[in-house]
Short mmCIF file of C-alpha atoms in Angstrom, two decimals:
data_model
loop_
_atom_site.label_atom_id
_atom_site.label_comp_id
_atom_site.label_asym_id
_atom_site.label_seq_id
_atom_site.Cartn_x
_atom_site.Cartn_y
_atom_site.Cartn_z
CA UNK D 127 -0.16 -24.75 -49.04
CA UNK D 128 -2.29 -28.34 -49.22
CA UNK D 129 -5.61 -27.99 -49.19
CA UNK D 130 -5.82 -30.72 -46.02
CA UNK D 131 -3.95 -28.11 -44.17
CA UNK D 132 -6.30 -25.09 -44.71
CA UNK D 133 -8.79 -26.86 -43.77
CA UNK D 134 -7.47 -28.23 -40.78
CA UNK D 135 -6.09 -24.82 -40.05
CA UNK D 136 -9.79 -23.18 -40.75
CA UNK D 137 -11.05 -26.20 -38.55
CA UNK D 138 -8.65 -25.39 -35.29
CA UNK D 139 -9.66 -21.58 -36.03
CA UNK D 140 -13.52 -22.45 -35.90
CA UNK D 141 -13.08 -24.76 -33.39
CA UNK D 142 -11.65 -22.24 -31.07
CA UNK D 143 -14.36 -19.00 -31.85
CA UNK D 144 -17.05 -21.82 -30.98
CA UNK D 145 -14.86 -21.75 -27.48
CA UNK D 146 -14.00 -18.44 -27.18
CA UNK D 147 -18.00 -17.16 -27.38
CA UNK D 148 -19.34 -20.74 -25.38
CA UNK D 149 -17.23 -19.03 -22.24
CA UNK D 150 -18.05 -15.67 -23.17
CA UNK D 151 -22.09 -16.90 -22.93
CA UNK D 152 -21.51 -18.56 -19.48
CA UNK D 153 -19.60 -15.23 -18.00
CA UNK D 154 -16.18 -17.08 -17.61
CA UNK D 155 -14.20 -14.61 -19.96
CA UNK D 156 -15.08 -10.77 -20.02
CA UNK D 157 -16.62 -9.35 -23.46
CA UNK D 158 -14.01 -7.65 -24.06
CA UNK D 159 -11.60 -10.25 -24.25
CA UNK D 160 -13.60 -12.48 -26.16
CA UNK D 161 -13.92 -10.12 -29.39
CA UNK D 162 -9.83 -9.44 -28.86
CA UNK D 163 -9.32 -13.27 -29.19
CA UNK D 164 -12.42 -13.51 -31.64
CA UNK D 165 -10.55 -10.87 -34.16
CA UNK D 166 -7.19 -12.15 -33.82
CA UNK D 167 -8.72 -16.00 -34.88
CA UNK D 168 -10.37 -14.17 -37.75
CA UNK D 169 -7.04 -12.58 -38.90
CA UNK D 170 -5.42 -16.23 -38.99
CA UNK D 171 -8.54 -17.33 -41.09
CA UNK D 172 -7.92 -14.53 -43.48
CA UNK D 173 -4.59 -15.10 -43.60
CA UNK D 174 -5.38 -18.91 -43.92
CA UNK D 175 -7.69 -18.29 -46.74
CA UNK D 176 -5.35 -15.88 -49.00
CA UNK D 177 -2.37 -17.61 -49.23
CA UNK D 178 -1.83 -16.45 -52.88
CA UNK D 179 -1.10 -12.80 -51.47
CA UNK D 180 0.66 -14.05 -48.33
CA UNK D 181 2.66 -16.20 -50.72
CA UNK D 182 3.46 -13.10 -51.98
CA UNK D 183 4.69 -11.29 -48.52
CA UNK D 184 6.29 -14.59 -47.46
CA UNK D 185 8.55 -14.38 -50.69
CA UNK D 186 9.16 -10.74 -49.80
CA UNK D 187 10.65 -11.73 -46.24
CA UNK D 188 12.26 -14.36 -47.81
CA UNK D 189 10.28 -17.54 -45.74
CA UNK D 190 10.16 -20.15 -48.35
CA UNK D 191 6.60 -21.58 -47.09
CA UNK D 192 3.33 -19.76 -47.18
CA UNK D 193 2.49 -21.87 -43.82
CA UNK D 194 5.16 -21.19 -42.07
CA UNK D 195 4.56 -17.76 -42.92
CA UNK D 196 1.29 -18.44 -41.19
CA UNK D 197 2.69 -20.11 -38.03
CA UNK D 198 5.10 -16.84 -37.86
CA UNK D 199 1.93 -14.89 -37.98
CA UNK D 200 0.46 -16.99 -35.25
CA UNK D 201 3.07 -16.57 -32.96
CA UNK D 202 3.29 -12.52 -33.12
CA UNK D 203 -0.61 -12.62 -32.29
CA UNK D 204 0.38 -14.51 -29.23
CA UNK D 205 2.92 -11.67 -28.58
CA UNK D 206 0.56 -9.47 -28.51
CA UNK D 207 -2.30 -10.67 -26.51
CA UNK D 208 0.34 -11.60 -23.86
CA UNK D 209 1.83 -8.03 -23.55
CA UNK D 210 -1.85 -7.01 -23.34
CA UNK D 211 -2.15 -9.53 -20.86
CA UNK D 212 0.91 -8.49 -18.77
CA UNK D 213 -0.34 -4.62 -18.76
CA UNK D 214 -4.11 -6.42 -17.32
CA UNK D 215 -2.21 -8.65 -14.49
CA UNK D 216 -0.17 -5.11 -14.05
CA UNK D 217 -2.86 -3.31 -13.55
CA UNK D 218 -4.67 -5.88 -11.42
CA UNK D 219 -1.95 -5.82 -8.86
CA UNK D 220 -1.92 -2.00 -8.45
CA UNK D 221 -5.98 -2.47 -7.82
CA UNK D 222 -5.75 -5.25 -5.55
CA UNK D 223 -2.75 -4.18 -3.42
CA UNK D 224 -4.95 -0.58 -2.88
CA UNK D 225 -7.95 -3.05 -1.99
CA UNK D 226 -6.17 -4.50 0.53
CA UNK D 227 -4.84 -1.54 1.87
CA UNK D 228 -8.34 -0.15 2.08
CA UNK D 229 -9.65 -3.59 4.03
CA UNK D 230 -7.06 -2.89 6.76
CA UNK D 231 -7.54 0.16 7.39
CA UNK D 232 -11.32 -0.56 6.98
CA UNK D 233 -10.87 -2.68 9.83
CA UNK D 234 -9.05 -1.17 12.28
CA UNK D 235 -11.26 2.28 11.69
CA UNK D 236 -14.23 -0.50 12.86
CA UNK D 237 -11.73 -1.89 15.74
CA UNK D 238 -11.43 2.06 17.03
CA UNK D 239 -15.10 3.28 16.73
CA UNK D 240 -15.77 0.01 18.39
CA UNK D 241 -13.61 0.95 21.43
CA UNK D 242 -14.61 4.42 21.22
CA UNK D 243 -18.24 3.06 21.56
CA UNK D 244 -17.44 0.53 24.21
CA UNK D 245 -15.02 3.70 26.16
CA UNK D 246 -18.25 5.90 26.32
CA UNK D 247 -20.80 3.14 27.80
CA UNK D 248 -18.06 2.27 30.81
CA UNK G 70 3.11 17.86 17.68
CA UNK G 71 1.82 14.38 16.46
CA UNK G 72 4.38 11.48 15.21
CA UNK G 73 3.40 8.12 14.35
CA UNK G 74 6.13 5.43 13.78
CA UNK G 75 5.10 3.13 11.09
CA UNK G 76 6.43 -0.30 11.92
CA UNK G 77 5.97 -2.70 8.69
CA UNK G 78 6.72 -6.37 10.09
CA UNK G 79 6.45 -9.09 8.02
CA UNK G 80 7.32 -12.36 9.77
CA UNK G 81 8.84 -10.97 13.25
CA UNK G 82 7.47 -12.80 15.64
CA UNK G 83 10.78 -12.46 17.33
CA UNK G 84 11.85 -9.00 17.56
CA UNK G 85 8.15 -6.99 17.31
CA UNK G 86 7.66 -6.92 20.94
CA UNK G 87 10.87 -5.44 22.14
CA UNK G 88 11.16 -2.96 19.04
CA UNK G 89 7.81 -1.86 20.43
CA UNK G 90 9.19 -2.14 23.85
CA UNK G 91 11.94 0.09 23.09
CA UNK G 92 9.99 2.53 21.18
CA UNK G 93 7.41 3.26 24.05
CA UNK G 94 10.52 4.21 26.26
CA UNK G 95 11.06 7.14 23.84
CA UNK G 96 9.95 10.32 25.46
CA UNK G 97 9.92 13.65 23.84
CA UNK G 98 9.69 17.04 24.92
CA UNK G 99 6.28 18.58 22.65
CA UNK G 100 6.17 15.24 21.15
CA UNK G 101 2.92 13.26 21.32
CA UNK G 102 4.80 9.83 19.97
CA UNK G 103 2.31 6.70 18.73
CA UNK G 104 3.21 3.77 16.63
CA UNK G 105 0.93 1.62 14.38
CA UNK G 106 2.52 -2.03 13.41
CA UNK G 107 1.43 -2.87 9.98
CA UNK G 108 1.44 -6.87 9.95
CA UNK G 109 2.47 -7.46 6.04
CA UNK G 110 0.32 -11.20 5.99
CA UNK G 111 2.81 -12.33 8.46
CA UNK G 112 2.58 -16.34 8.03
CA UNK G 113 3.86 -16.40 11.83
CA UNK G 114 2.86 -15.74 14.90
CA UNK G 115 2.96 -11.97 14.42
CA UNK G 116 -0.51 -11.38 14.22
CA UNK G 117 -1.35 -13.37 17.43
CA UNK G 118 1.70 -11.77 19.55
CA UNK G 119 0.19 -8.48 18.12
CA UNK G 120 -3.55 -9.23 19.36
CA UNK G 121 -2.35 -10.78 22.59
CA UNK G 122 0.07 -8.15 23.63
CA UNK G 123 -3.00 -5.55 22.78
CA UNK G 124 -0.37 -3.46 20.52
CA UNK G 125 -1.84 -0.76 17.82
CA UNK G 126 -1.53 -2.58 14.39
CA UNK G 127 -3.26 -2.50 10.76
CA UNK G 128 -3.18 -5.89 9.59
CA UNK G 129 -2.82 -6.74 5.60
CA UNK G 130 -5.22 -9.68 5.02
CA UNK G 131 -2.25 -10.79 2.10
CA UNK G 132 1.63 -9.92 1.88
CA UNK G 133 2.03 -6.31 -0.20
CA UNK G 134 5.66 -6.83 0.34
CA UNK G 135 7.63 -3.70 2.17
CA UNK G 136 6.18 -0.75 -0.37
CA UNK G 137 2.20 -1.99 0.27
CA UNK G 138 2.66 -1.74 3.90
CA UNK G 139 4.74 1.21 4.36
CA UNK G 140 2.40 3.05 2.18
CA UNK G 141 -0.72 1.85 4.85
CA UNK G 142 1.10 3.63 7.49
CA UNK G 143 1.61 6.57 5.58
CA UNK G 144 -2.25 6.58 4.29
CA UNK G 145 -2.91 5.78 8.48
CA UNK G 146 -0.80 8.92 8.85
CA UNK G 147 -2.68 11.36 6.60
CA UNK G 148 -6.20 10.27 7.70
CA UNK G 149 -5.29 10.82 11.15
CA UNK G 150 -3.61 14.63 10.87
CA UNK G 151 -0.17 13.30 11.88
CA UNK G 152 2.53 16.02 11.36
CA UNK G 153 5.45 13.44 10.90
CA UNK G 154 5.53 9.85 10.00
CA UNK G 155 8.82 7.93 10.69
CA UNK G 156 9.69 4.35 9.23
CA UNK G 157 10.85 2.12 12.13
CA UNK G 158 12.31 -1.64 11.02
CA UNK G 159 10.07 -4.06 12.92
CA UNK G 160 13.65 -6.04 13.07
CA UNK G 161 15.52 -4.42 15.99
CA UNK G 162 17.63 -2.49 12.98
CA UNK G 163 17.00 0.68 14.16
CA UNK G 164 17.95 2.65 17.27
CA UNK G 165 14.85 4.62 18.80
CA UNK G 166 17.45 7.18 20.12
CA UNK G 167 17.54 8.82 17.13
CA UNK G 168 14.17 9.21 16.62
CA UNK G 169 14.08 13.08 18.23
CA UNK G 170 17.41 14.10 15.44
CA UNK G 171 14.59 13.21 13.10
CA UNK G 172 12.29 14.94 14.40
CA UNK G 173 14.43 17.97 14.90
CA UNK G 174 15.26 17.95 11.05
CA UNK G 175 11.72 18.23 10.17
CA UNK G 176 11.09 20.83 12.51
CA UNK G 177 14.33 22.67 11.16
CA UNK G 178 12.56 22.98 7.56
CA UNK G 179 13.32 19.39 6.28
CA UNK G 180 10.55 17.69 4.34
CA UNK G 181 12.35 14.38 4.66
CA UNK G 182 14.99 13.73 6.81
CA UNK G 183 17.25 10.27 6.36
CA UNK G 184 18.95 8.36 9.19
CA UNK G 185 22.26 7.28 7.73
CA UNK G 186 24.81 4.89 8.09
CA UNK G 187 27.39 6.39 5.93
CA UNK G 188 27.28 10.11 6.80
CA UNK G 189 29.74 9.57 9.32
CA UNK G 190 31.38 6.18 10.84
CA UNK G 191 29.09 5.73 13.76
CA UNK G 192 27.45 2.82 12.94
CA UNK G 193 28.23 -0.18 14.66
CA UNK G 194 26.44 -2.00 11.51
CA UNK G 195 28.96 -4.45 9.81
CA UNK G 196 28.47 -3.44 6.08
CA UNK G 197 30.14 -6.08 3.59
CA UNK G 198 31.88 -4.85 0.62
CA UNK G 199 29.05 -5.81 -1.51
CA UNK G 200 26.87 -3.84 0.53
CA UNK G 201 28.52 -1.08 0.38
CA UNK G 202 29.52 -1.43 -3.59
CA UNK G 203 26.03 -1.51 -4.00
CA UNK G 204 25.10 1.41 -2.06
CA UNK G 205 28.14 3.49 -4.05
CA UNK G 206 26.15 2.72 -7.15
CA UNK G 207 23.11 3.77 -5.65
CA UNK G 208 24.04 6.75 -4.69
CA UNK G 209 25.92 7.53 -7.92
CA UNK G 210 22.83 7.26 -9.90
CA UNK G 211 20.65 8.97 -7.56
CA UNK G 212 23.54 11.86 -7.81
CA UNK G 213 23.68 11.40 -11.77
CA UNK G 214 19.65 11.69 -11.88
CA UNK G 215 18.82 14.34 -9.25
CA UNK G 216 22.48 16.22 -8.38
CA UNK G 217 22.23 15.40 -5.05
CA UNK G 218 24.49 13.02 -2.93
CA UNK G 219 22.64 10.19 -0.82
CA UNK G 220 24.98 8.66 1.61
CA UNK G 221 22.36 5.86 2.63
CA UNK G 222 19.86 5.67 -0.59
CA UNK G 223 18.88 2.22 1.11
CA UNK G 224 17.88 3.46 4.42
CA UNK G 225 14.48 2.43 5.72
CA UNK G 226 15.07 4.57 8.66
CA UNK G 227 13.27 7.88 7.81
CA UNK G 228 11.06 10.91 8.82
CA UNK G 229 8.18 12.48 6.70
CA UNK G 230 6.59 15.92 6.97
CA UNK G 231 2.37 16.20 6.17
CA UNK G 232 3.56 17.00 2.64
CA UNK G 233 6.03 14.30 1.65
CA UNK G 234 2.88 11.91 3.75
CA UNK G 235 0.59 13.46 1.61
CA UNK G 236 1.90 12.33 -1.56
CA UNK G 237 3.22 9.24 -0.49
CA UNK G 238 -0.73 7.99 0.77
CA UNK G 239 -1.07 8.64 -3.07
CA UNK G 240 1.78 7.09 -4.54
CA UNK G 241 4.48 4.77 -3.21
CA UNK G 242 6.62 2.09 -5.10
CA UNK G 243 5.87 -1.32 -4.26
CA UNK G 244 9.18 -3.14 -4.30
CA UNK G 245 12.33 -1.92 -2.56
CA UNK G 246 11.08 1.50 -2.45
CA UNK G 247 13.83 3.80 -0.50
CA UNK G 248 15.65 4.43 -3.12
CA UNK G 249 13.32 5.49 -5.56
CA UNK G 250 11.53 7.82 -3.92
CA UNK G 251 14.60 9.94 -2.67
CA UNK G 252 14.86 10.71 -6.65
CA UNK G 253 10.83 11.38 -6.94
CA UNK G 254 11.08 14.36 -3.39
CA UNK G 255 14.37 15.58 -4.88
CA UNK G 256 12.93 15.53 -8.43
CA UNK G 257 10.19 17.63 -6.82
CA UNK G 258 12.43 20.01 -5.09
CA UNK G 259 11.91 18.77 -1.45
CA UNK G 260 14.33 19.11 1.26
CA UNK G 261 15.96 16.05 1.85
CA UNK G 262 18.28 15.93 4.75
CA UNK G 263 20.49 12.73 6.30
CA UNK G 264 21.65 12.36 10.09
CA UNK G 265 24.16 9.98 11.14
CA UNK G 266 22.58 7.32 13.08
CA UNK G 267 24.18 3.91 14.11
CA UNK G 268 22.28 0.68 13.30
CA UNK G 269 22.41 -2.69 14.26
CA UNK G 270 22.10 -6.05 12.94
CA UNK G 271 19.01 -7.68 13.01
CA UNK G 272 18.11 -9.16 15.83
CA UNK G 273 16.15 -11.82 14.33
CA UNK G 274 15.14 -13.36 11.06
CA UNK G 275 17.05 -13.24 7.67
CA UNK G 276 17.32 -9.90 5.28
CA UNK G 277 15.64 -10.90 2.20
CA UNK G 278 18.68 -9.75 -0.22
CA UNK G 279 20.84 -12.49 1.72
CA UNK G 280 21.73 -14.74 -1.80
CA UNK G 281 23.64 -12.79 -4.43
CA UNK G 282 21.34 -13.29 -7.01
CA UNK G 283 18.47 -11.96 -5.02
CA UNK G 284 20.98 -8.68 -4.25
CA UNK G 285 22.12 -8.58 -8.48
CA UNK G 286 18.50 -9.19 -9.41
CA UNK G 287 17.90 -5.98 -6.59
CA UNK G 288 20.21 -3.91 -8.02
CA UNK G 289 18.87 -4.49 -11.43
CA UNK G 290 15.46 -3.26 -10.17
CA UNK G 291 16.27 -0.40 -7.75
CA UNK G 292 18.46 0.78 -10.39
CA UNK G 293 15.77 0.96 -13.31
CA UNK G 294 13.37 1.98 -10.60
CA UNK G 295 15.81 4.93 -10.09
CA UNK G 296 16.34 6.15 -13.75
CA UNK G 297 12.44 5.49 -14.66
CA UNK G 298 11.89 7.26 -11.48
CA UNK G 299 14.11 10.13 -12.78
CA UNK G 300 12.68 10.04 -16.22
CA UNK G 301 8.61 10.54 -15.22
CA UNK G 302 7.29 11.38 -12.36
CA UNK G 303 4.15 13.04 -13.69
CA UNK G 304 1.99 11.92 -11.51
CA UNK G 305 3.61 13.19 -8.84
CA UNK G 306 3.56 16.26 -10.23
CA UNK G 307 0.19 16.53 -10.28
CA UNK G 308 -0.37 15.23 -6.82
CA UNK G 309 1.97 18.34 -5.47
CA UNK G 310 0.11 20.95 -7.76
CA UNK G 311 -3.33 19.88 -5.86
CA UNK G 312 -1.70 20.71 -2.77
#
């Protein structure tokens, strides 16, 4: 793989931990998804930065170039972190349709002790 | 004994009133009958004709869809000691005659008892072929999965004893939900019974499985639903152990 591309590659990588732990710092992505991102970036660096063994594997799967080997990689990361991101949203809905279930009924227990209240001063 | 209709209405500005109408006309013998509307984020007038019109409602600050609501009135149910909890269509669907054959099911030993439009031909409900085909395979899976036959596995029109409203406070599908939890209460060796009841068409509004693809794309997911259903219900398990 050229050497312009590793280091553009290990550039985009660095580029994007700086990112990941500048929103972790201002509260605008949770911890733990931060390190999850933050270890997956470090597995494309590693990956980036031993080509001569994933030259190797590549020849093994039969992909003629060690970067495309590296794109493949790249793209079953993203797999992963969006199943893991589909079982979160899942999740998510389950806890936010029993919020709103709770608010209602929240409410209208209010609405009848109100009434109650209101009943016994008449 | 204490009954509360659950009434989920989710854009029925049209037809609430007189369903309501029609269901405080009901009078049964032993029966203290109540309803509770549960306004599904309604993005109509439902919630004003509700608060105008001084009915009893729960209203969902955003839409659940059918499964999130119905479950409301079944947690309403349980909190306030109700014996029976019966799903009423907010759409004018459903015939409030019914309502004490029900009753009398439950009190006969049924945990859950079914109003159907297939048991025998009394409905006056136009079914189309693909309606019915659909149903067929319904039922054949719920029959495959359980043993049991379900005339009606789509029927919304349905009475719950404290137990079956017990676990379904706990857990209760979301989407399209009849269906799947027949399997879950025959899974869990409940008594599930079915009367023949006649239904109408809707008085107002449009059913939400009215373009094919929306019905394929149901049958798709009540029919997973069903066999998923089949395959775990752990949980429920659990919940009927505790009681």
């Amino acid at each position: 793989m050229p050497k312009e591309l590793i280091l553009f590659l290990l550039f985009l990588c660095l580029f994007f931990l700086g990112n990941i732990w500048r929103l972790a710092s201002k509260k605008k992505i949770l911890l733990k998804h931060a390190l999850l991102w933050s270890l997956l970036t470090i597995l494309v660096m590693i990956a980036t930065l031993t080509t001569k063994y994933l030259k190797v594997l590549s020849d093994f799967v039969g992909i003629e170039e060690v970067s495309n080997m590296i794109f493949l990689f790249g793209f079953l990361v993203l797999l992963v972190i969006t199943f893991l991101l589909t079982t979160t949203v899942s999740k998510q809905k389950i806890a936010i349709s029993i919020l709103t279930q709770e608010v209602a009924l929240s409410n209208k227990r209010i609405e009848e002790l109100t009434h109650d209240q209101h009943s016994k001063k008449i | 004994m204490k009954v509360l209709m659950i009434i989920p209405a989710y854009n029925e500005e049209k037809s609430i009133l007189n369903t309501i109408s029609s269901l405080k006309s009901v009078k049964i013998k032993d029966v203290q009958l109540d309803y509770i509307v549960i306004n599904d984020g309604s993005t109509d007038h439902t919630l004003e004709i509700l608060e105008e019109n001084h009915c009893h409602y729960i209203s969902l600050p955003t839409n659940l869809g059918i499964g999130g609501a119905v479950q409301t009135g079944y947690k309403y149910a349980y909190r306030n000691h109700y014996d029976v909890a019966i799903q009423f269509d907010g759409d004018g669907q459903h015939d409030p005659n019914y309502i004490a054959s029900l009753i009398e099911e439950i009190k006969k030993g049924a945990d859950i008892a079914i109003g159907s439009r297939y048991v025998e031909k009394l409905s006056e409900f136009r079914s189309t072929f693909m309606r019915r085909f659909g149903s067929t395979i319904l039922s054949f899976l719920i029959r495959l999965c359980t043993g049991r036959r379900i005339y009606d596995p789509t029927s919304g029109f349905r009475a719950a004893n404290q137990k079956v409203i017990e676990l379904f406070q706990e857990e209760y599908p979301m989407d399209y939900p009849e269906p799947d939890t027949i399997v879950t209460v025959l899974k869990l060796g409940y008594r599930v019974s079915e009367i023949p009841v006649k239904m109408k068409e809707r008085t107002s509004g449009k059913s939400s499985l009215s373009s094919p693809i929306k019905a394929s794309f149901y049958m798709i997911k009540v029919s997973t639903a069903i066999i998923v259903s089949a395959l775990s219900h752990r949980k429920e398990k659990e919940i009927c152990q505790k009681n």
